[in-house]
Short mmCIF file of C-alpha atoms in Angstrom, two decimals:
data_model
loop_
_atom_site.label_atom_id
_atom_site.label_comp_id
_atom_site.label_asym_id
_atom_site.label_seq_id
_atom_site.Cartn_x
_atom_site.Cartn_y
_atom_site.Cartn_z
CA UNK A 12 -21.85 -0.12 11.04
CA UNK A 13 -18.20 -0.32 10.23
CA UNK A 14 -15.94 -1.46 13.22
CA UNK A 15 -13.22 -0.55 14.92
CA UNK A 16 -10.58 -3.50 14.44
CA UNK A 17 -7.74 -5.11 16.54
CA UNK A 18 -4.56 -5.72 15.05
CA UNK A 19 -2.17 -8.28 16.68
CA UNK A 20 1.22 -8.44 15.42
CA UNK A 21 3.80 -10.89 14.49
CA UNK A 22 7.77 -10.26 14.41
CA UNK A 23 9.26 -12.49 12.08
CA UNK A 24 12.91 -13.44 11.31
CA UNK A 25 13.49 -16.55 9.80
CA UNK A 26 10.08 -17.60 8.71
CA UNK A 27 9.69 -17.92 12.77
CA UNK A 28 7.91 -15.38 15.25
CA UNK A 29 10.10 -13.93 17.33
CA UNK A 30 9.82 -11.50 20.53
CA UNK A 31 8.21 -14.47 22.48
CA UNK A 32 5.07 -16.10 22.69
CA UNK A 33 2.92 -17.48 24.91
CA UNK A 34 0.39 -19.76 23.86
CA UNK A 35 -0.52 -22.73 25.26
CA UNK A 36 -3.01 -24.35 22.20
CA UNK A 37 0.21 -24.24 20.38
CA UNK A 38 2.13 -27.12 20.09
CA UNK A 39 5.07 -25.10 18.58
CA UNK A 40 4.66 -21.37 19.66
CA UNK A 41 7.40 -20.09 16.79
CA UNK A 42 5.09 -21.23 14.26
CA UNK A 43 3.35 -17.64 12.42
CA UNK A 44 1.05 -19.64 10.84
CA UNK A 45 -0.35 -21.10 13.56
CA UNK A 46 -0.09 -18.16 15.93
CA UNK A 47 -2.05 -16.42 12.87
CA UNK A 48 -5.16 -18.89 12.88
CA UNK A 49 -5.70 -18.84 16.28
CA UNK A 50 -5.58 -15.43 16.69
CA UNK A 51 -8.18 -15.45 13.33
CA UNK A 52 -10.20 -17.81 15.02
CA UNK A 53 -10.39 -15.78 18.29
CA UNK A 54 -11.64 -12.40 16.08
CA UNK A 55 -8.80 -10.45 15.14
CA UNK A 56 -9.80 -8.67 12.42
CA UNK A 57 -6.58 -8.23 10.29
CA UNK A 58 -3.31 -9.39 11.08
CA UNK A 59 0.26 -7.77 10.60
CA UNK A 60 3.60 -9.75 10.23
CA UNK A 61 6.97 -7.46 10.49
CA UNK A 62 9.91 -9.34 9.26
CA UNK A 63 12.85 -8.38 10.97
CA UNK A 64 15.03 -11.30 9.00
CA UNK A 65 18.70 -9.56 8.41
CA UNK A 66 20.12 -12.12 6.53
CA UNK A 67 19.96 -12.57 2.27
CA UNK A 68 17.32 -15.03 1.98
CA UNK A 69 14.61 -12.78 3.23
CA UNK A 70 12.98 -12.43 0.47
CA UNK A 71 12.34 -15.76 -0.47
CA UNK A 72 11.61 -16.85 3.57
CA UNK A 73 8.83 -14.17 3.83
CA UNK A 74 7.17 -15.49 0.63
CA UNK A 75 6.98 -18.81 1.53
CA UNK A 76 5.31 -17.78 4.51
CA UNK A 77 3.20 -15.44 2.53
CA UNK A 78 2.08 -18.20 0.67
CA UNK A 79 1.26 -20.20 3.51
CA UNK A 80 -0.22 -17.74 5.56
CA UNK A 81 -2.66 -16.49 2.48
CA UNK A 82 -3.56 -20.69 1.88
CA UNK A 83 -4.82 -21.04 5.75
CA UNK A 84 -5.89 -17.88 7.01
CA UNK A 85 -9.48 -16.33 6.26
CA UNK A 86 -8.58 -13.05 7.22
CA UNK A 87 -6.51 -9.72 5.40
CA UNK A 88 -2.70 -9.91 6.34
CA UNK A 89 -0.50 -6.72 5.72
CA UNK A 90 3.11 -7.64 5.59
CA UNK A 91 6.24 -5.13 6.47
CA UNK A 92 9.95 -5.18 7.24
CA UNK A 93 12.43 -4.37 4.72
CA UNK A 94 10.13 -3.40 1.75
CA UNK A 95 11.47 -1.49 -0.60
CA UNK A 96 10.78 -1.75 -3.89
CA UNK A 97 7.84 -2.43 -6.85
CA UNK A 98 8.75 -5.68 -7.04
CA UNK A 99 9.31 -6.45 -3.33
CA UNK A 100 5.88 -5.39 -3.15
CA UNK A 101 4.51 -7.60 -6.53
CA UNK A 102 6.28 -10.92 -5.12
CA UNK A 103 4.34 -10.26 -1.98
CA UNK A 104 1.20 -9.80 -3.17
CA UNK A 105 1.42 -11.83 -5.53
CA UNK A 106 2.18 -14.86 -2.90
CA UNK A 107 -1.52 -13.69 -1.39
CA UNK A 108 -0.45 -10.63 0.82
CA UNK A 109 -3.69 -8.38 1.13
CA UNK A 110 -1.71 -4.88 1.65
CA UNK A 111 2.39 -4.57 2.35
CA UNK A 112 3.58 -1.80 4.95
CA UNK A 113 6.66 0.38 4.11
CA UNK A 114 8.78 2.78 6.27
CA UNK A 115 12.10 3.51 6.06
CA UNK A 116 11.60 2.95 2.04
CA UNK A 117 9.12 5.92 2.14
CA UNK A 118 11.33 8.83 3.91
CA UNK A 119 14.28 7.61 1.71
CA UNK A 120 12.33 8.14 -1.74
CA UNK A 121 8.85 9.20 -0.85
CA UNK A 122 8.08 8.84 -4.95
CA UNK A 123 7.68 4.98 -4.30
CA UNK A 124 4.51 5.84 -2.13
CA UNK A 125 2.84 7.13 -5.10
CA UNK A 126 4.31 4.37 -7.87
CA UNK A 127 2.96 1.69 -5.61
CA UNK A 128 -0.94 3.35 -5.11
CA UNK A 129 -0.33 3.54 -8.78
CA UNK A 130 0.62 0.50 -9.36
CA UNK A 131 -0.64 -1.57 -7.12
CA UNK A 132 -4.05 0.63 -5.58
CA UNK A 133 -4.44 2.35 -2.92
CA UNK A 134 -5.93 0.06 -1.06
CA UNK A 135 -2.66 -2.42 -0.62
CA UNK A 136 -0.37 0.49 0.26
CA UNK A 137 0.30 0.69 4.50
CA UNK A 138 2.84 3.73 4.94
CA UNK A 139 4.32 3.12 8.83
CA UNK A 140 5.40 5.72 10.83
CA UNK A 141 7.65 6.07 13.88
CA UNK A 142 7.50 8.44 15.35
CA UNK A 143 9.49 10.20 18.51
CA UNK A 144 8.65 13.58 20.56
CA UNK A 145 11.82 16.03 21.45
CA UNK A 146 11.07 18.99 22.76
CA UNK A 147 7.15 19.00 22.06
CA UNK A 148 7.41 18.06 18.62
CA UNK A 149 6.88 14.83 16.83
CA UNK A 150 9.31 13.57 14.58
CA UNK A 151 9.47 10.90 11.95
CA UNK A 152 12.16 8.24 12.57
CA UNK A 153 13.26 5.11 10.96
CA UNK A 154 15.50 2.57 11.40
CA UNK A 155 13.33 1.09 14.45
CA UNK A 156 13.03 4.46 15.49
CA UNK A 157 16.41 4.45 15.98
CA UNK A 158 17.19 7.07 13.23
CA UNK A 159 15.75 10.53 13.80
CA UNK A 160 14.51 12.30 10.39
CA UNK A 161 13.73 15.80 9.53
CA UNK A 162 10.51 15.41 9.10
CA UNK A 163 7.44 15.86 11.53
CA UNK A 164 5.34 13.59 11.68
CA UNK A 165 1.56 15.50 11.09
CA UNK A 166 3.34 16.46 8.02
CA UNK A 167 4.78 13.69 6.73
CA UNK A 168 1.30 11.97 7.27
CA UNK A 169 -0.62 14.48 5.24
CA UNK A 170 2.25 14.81 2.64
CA UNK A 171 1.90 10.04 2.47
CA UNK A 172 -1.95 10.60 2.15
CA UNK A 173 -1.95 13.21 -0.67
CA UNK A 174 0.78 11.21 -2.57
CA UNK A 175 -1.87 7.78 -2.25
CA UNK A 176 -1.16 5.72 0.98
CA UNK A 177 -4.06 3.62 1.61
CA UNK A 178 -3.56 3.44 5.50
CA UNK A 179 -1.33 4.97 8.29
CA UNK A 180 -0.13 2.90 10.65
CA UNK A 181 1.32 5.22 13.35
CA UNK A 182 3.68 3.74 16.10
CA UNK A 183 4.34 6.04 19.10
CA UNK A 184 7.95 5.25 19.59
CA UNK A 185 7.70 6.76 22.80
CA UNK A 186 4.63 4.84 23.88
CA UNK A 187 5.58 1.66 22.79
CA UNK A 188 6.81 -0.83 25.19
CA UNK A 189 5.54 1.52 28.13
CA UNK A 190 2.05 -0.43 28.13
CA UNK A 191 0.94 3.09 29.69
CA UNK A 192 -1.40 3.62 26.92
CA UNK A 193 -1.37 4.83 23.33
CA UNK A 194 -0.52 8.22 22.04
CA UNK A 195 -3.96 9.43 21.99
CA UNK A 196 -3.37 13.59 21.04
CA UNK A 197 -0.60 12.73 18.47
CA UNK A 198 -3.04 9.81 16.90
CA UNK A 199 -6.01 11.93 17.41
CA UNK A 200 -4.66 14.81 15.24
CA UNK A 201 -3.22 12.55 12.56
CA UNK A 202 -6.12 10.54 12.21
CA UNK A 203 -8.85 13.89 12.15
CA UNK A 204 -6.40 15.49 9.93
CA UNK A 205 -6.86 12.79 7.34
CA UNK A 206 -9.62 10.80 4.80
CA UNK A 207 -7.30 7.64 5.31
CA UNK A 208 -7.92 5.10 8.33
CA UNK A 209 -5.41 5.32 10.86
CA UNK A 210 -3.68 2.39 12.69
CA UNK A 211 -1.95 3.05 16.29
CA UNK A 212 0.46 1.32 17.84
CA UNK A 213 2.52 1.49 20.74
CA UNK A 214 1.88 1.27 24.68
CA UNK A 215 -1.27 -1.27 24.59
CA UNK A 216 -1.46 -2.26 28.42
CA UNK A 217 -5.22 -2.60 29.46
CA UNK A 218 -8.18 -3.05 27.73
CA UNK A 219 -9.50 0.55 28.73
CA UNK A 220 -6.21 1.76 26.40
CA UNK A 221 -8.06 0.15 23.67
CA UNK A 222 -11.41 1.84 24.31
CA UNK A 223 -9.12 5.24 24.71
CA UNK A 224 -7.65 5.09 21.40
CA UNK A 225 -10.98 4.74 19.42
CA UNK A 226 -12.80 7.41 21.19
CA UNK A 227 -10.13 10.24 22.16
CA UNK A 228 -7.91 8.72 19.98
CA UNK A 229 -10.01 8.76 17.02
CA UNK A 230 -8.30 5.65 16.00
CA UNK A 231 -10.00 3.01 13.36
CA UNK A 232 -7.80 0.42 13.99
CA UNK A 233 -5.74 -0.26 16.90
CA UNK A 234 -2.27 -2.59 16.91
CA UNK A 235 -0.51 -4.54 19.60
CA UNK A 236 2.24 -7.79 20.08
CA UNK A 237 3.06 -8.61 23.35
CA UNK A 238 -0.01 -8.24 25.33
CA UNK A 239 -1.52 -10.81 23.00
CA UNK A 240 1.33 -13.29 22.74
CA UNK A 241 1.18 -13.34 26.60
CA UNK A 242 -2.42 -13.54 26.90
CA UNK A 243 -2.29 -10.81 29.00
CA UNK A 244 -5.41 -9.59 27.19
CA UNK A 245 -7.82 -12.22 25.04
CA UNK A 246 -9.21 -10.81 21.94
CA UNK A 247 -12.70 -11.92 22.86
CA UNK A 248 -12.78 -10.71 26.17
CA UNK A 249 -11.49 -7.33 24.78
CA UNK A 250 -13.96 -7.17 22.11
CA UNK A 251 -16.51 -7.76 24.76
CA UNK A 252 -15.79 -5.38 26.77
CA UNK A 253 -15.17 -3.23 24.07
CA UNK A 254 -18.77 -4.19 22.68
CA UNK A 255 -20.06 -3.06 26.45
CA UNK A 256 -18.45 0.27 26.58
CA UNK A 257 -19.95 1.33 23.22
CA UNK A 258 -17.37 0.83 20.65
CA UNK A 259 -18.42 -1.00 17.60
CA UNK A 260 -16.31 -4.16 16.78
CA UNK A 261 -16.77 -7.41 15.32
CA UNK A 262 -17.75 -10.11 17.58
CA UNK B 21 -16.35 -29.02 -10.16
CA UNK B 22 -14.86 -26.77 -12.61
CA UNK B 23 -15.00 -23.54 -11.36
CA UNK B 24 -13.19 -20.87 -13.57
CA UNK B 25 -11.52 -17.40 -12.10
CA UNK B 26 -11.68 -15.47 -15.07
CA UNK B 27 -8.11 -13.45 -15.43
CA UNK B 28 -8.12 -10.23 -15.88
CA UNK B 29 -5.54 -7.13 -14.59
CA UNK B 30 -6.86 -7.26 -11.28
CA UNK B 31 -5.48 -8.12 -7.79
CA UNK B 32 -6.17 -10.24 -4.90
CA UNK B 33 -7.26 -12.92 -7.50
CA UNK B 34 -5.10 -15.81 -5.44
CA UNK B 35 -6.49 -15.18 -2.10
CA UNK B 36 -10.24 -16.41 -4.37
CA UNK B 37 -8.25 -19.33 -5.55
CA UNK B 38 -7.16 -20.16 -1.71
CA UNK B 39 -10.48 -19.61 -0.39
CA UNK B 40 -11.99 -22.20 -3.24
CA UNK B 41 -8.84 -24.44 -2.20
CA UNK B 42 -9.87 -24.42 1.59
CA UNK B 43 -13.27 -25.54 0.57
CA UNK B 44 -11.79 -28.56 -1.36
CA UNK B 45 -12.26 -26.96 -4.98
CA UNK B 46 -9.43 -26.29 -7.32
CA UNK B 47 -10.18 -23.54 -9.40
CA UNK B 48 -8.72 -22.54 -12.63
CA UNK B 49 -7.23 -19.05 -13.25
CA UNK B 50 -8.40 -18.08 -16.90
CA UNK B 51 -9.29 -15.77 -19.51
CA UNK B 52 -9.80 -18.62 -22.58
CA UNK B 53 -13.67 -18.28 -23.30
CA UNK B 54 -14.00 -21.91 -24.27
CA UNK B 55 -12.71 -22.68 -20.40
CA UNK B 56 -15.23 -20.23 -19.15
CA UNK B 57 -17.99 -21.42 -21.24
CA UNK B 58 -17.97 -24.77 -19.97
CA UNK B 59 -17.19 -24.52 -16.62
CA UNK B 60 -19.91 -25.37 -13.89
CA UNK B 61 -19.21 -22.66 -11.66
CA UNK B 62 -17.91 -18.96 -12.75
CA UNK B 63 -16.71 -16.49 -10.37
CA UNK B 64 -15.45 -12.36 -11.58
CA UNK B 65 -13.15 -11.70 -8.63
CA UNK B 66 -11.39 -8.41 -8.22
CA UNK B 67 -9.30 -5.44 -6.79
CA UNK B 68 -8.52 -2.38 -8.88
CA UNK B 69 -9.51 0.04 -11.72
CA UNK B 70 -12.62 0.49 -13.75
CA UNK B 71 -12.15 1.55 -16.85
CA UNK B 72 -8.89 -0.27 -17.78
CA UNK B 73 -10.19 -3.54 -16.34
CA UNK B 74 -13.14 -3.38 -18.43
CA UNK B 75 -10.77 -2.45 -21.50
CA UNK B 76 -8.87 -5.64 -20.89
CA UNK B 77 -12.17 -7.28 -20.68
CA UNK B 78 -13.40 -5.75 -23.73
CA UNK B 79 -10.00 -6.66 -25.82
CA UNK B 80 -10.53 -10.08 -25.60
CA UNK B 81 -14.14 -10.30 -26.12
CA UNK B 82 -14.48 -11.47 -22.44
CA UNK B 83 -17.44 -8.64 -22.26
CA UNK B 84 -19.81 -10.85 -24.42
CA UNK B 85 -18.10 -13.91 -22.72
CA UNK B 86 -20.22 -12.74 -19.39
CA UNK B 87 -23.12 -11.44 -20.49
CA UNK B 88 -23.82 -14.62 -22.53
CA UNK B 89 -22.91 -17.10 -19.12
CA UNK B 90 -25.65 -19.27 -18.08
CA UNK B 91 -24.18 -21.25 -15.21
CA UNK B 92 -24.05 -19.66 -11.51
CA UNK B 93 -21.70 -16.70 -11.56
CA UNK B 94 -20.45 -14.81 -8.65
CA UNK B 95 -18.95 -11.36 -8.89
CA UNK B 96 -17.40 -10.27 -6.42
CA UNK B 97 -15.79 -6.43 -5.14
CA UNK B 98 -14.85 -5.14 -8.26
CA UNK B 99 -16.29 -7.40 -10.42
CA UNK B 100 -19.83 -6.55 -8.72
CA UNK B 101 -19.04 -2.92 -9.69
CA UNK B 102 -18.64 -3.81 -13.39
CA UNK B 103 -21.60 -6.23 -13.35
CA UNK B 104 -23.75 -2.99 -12.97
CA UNK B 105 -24.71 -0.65 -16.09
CA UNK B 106 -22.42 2.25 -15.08
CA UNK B 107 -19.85 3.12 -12.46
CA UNK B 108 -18.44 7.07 -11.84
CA UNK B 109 -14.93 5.46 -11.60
CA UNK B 110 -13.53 7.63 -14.91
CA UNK B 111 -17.09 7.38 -16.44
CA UNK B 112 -17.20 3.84 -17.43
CA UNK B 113 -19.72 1.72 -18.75
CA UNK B 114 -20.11 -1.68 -17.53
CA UNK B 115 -21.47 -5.16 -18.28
CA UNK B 116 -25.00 -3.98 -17.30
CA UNK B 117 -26.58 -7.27 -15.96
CA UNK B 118 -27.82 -5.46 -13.02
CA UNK B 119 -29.73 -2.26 -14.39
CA UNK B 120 -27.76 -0.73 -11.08
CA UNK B 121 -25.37 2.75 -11.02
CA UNK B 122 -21.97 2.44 -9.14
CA UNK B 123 -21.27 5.71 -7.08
CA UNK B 124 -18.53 7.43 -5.16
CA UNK B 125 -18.40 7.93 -1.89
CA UNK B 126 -18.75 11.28 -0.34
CA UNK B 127 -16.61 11.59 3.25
CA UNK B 128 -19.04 12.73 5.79
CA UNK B 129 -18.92 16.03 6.28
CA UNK B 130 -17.86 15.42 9.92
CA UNK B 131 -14.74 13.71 8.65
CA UNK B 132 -15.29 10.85 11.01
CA UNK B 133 -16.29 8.64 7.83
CA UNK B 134 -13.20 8.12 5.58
CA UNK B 135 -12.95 7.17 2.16
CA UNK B 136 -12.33 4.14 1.32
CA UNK B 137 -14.37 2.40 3.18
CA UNK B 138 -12.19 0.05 4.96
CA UNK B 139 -13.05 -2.64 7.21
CA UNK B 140 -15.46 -5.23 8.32
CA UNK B 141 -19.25 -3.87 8.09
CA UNK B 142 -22.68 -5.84 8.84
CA UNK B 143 -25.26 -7.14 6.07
CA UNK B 144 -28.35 -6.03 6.82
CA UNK B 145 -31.93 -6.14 5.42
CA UNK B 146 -31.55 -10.13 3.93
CA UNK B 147 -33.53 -11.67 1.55
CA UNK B 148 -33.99 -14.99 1.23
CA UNK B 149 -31.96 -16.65 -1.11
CA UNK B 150 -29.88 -19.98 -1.81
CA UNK B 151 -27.05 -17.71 -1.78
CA UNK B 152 -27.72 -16.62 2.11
CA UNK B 153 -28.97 -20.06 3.53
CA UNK B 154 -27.71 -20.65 6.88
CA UNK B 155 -25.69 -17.73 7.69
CA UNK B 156 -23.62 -17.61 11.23
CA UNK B 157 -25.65 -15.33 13.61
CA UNK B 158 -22.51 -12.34 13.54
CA UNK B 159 -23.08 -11.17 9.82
CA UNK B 160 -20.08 -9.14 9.37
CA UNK B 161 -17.90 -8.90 6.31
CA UNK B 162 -14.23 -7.37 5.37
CA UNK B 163 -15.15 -4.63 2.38
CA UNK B 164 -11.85 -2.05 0.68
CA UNK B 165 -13.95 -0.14 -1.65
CA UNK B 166 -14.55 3.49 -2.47
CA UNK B 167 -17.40 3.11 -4.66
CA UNK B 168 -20.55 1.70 -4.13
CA UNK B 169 -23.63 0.20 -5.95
CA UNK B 170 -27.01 2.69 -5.60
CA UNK B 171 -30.17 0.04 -4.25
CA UNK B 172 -32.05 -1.63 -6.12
CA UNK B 173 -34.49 -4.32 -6.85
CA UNK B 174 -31.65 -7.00 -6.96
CA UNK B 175 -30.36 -6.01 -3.38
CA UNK B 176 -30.63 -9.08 -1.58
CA UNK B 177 -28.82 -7.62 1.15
CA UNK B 178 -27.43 -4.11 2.59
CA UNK B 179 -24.34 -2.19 4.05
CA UNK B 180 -24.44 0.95 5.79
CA UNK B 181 -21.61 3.42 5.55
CA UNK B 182 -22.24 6.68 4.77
CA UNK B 183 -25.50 6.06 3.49
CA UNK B 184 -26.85 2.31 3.00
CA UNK B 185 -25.49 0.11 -0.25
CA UNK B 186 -25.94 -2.72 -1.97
CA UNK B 187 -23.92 -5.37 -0.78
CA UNK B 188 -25.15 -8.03 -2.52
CA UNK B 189 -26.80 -8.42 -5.53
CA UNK B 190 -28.81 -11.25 -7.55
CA UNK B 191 -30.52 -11.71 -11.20
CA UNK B 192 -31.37 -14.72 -12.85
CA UNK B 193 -28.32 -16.65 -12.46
CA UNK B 194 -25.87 -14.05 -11.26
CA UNK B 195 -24.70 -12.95 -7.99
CA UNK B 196 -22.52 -10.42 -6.98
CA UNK B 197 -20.79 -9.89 -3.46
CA UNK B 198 -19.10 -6.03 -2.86
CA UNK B 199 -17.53 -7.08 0.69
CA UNK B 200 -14.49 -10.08 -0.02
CA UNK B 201 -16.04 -13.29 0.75
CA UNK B 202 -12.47 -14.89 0.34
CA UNK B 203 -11.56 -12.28 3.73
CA UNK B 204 -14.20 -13.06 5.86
CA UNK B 205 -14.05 -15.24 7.82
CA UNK B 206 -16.55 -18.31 8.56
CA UNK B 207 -19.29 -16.19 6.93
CA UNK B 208 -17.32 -15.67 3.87
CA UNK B 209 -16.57 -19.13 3.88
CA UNK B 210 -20.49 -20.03 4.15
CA UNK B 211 -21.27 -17.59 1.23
CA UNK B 212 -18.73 -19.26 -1.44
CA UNK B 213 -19.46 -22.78 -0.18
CA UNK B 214 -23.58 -21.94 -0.80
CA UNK B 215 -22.38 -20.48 -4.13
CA UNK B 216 -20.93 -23.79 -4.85
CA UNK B 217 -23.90 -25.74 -3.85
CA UNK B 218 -25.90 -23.93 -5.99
CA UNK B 219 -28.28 -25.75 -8.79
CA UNK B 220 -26.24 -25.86 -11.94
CA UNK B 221 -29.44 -26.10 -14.07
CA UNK B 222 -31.54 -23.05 -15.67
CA UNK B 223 -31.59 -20.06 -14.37
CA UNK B 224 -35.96 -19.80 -13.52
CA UNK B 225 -35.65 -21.71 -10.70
CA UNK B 226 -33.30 -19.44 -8.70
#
């Protein structure tokens, strides 16, 4: 049967992960590509790295790591931050990135969505959305969810599907951070609405939030950060218990 | 060992060539026939289209190239589709060393099965074979695919999604792997390193 599958992710500036992390079996904690084969080795199924690097080099720094990450890990990576063009996209997967993410890129010229599935298949294209909820309805933002958008977001996830995105990863802007628990109505309708998996993110706290957001939530992938870099949850004790309430994962 | 990656416009072939490289082999990316000819190992990676990658294959005689290979050849994902006689990806015809039809997905009519078929899935229903000798116990593999090959008497192993699938296939000596081996882990890892350790001699004694 196919699984559901746990996501932790990795902010990146600098070739570095950022945001904190807590790991003892790690010599050097900042190091993404050793944060990325432990957390392979403890049964994450796919991995996500968000560079947040601001300065000119990016491109070249996220490569690198790319490279490196694609040499050592034995898992799919999707990378994200900044992506914004065909060839942002070929120099990343052509350093050994399984699938890239894009956000902002998409709301300013939704087009790209469907020259990349074009280009590039389907398969390799992760379309992010943030959204926000004022006044009952949910809203696309970019930016870090900083930037509000005219779009809503059911929409704008129907309208990425049709034009080819491969994957949704949904962040509730107003979830995450809360560890209160995903968005489990917003991701529920996205995800039923659609033929493409959907990722959510945003408010992981316990490992029953988990279990919510593939059953209510209808979600096929779940992603979280912090309550992995602080081992505040293991991945094998969650997929246990995971395993134990009935959800199908990996283990 | 020489172990060729035969080029072709398809994707994902580097993460094959990292995989190889983690198992202490150094494989070379190629589409010269001579190279492929007289390599020791072959392996058909790929990510991507049907009908044009078979066009590409076709334009340099690569086609024949295959079908005339002798030494242990793995296809794997795509190149497992075009191994088969016939896929419904824009009606193409394939390589046909596996007398096997490729099919599209149909979503489940409850919606709660998507297409593609994304994730990692279990092998079921294993047949013995140098290619599966001792597996981990957790038999799961990481598979991006929308079409699928129909059963058949090559299966050597299974994947349910939707309906149940070949997942791997084996004739004489080829194999062919639908789910990415390169993606997958310690059992991936066991599956190319038993492809490796295959006998290079004829093809009977498989």
């Amino acid at each position: 049967m196919l699984t559901k599958r746990i996501i932790p992710c990795l902010d990146i500036k600098d070739g570095r992960t950022v945001k904190g992390v807590n790991f003892v079996e790690l010599r050097d904690a900042g190091d993404p590509v050793a944060l990325a084969k432990l957390y392979s080795e403890q049964g994450a199924d796919e991995l996500v790295f968000l560079d947040i690097t601001a300065t000119v080099d990016k491109r070249k720094t996220l490569v690198d790591l790319v490279t490196q990450v694609a040499k050592e890990v034995r898992i799919p990576f999707t990378v994200g931050g900044g992506i914004g063009s065909v060839e942002d996209v070929y120099s990343l997967l052509a350093a050994g990135a399984d699938k890239i993410s894009i956000n902002s890129a998409a709301v300013a010229q939704p087009e790209l969505v469907d020259t990349l599935a074009r280009e590039f298949g389907s398969q390799c294209v992760v379309v992010a959305i943030d959204s926000r909820q004022m006044d009952g309805i949910d809203w696309v933002h970019t930016h870090g969810g900083r930037k509000a958008t005219s779009l809503q977001t059911r929409a704008w996830a129907k309208e990425l599907a049709d034009r080819g995105a491969g994957e949704i990863l949904l962040t509730s802007m107003d979830h995450d951070g809360t560890k209160a628990g995903f968005a489990l109505e917003l991701t529920a309708a996205i995800s039923g609405a659609l033929t493409i998996p959907v990722i959510a993110s945003g408010g992981a706290g316990t490992m029953v939030h988990f279990k919510e957001v593939f059953t209510s939530g209808k979600a096929d992938a779940a992603l979280a950060a912090s309550i992995f870099h602080f081992k505040e949850i293991g991945i094998p004790e969650l997929k246990m218990y995971l395993s134990d309430e009935g959800v199908v994962v990996r283990n | 060992m020489k172990v060729a990656l035969i080029k072709y416009n398809a994707g994902n072939v580097q993460s094959v060539r990292y995989a190889l490289e983690r198992l202490g082999v150094d494989a070379e990316l190629t589409d010269d026939s001579e190279k492929i000819r007289s390599a020791d190992r072959v392996i058909f990676p790929g990510q991507g289209e049907a009908s044009s990658a078979m066009s590409y294959l076709k334009e340099r005689k690569l086609d024949q190239v295959i079908r005339e290979i002798k030494q242990p050849f793995l296809g794997v994902c795509l190149g497992l589709q075009l191994l088969c006689t016939h896929t419904e990806e824009n009606d193409t015809t394939c390589l046909g060393i596996f007398p096997v039809k490729v099919k599209r997905f149909v979503p489940s009519a409850s919606g709660q099965e998507k297409v593609p078929h994304v994730g990692w899935n279990s092998l079921e229903n294993l047949v013995k074979n140098p290619l599966l000798k001792d597996l981990p116990d957790s038999k799961f593999m990481y598979y991006v695919h929308s079409y699928f090959a129909e059963l058949g008497e090559h299966t050597l192993a299974t994947t349910s999604y939707i309906q149940e699938f070949t997942a791997i296939l084996h004739r004489d000596n080829f194999w062919a792997i639908q789910a990415h081996p390169e993606k997958s882990s310690v059992f991936g890892e066991k599956l190319l390193e038993n492809f490796l350790a295959l006998p290079s001699s004829s093809p009977q004694i498989y």
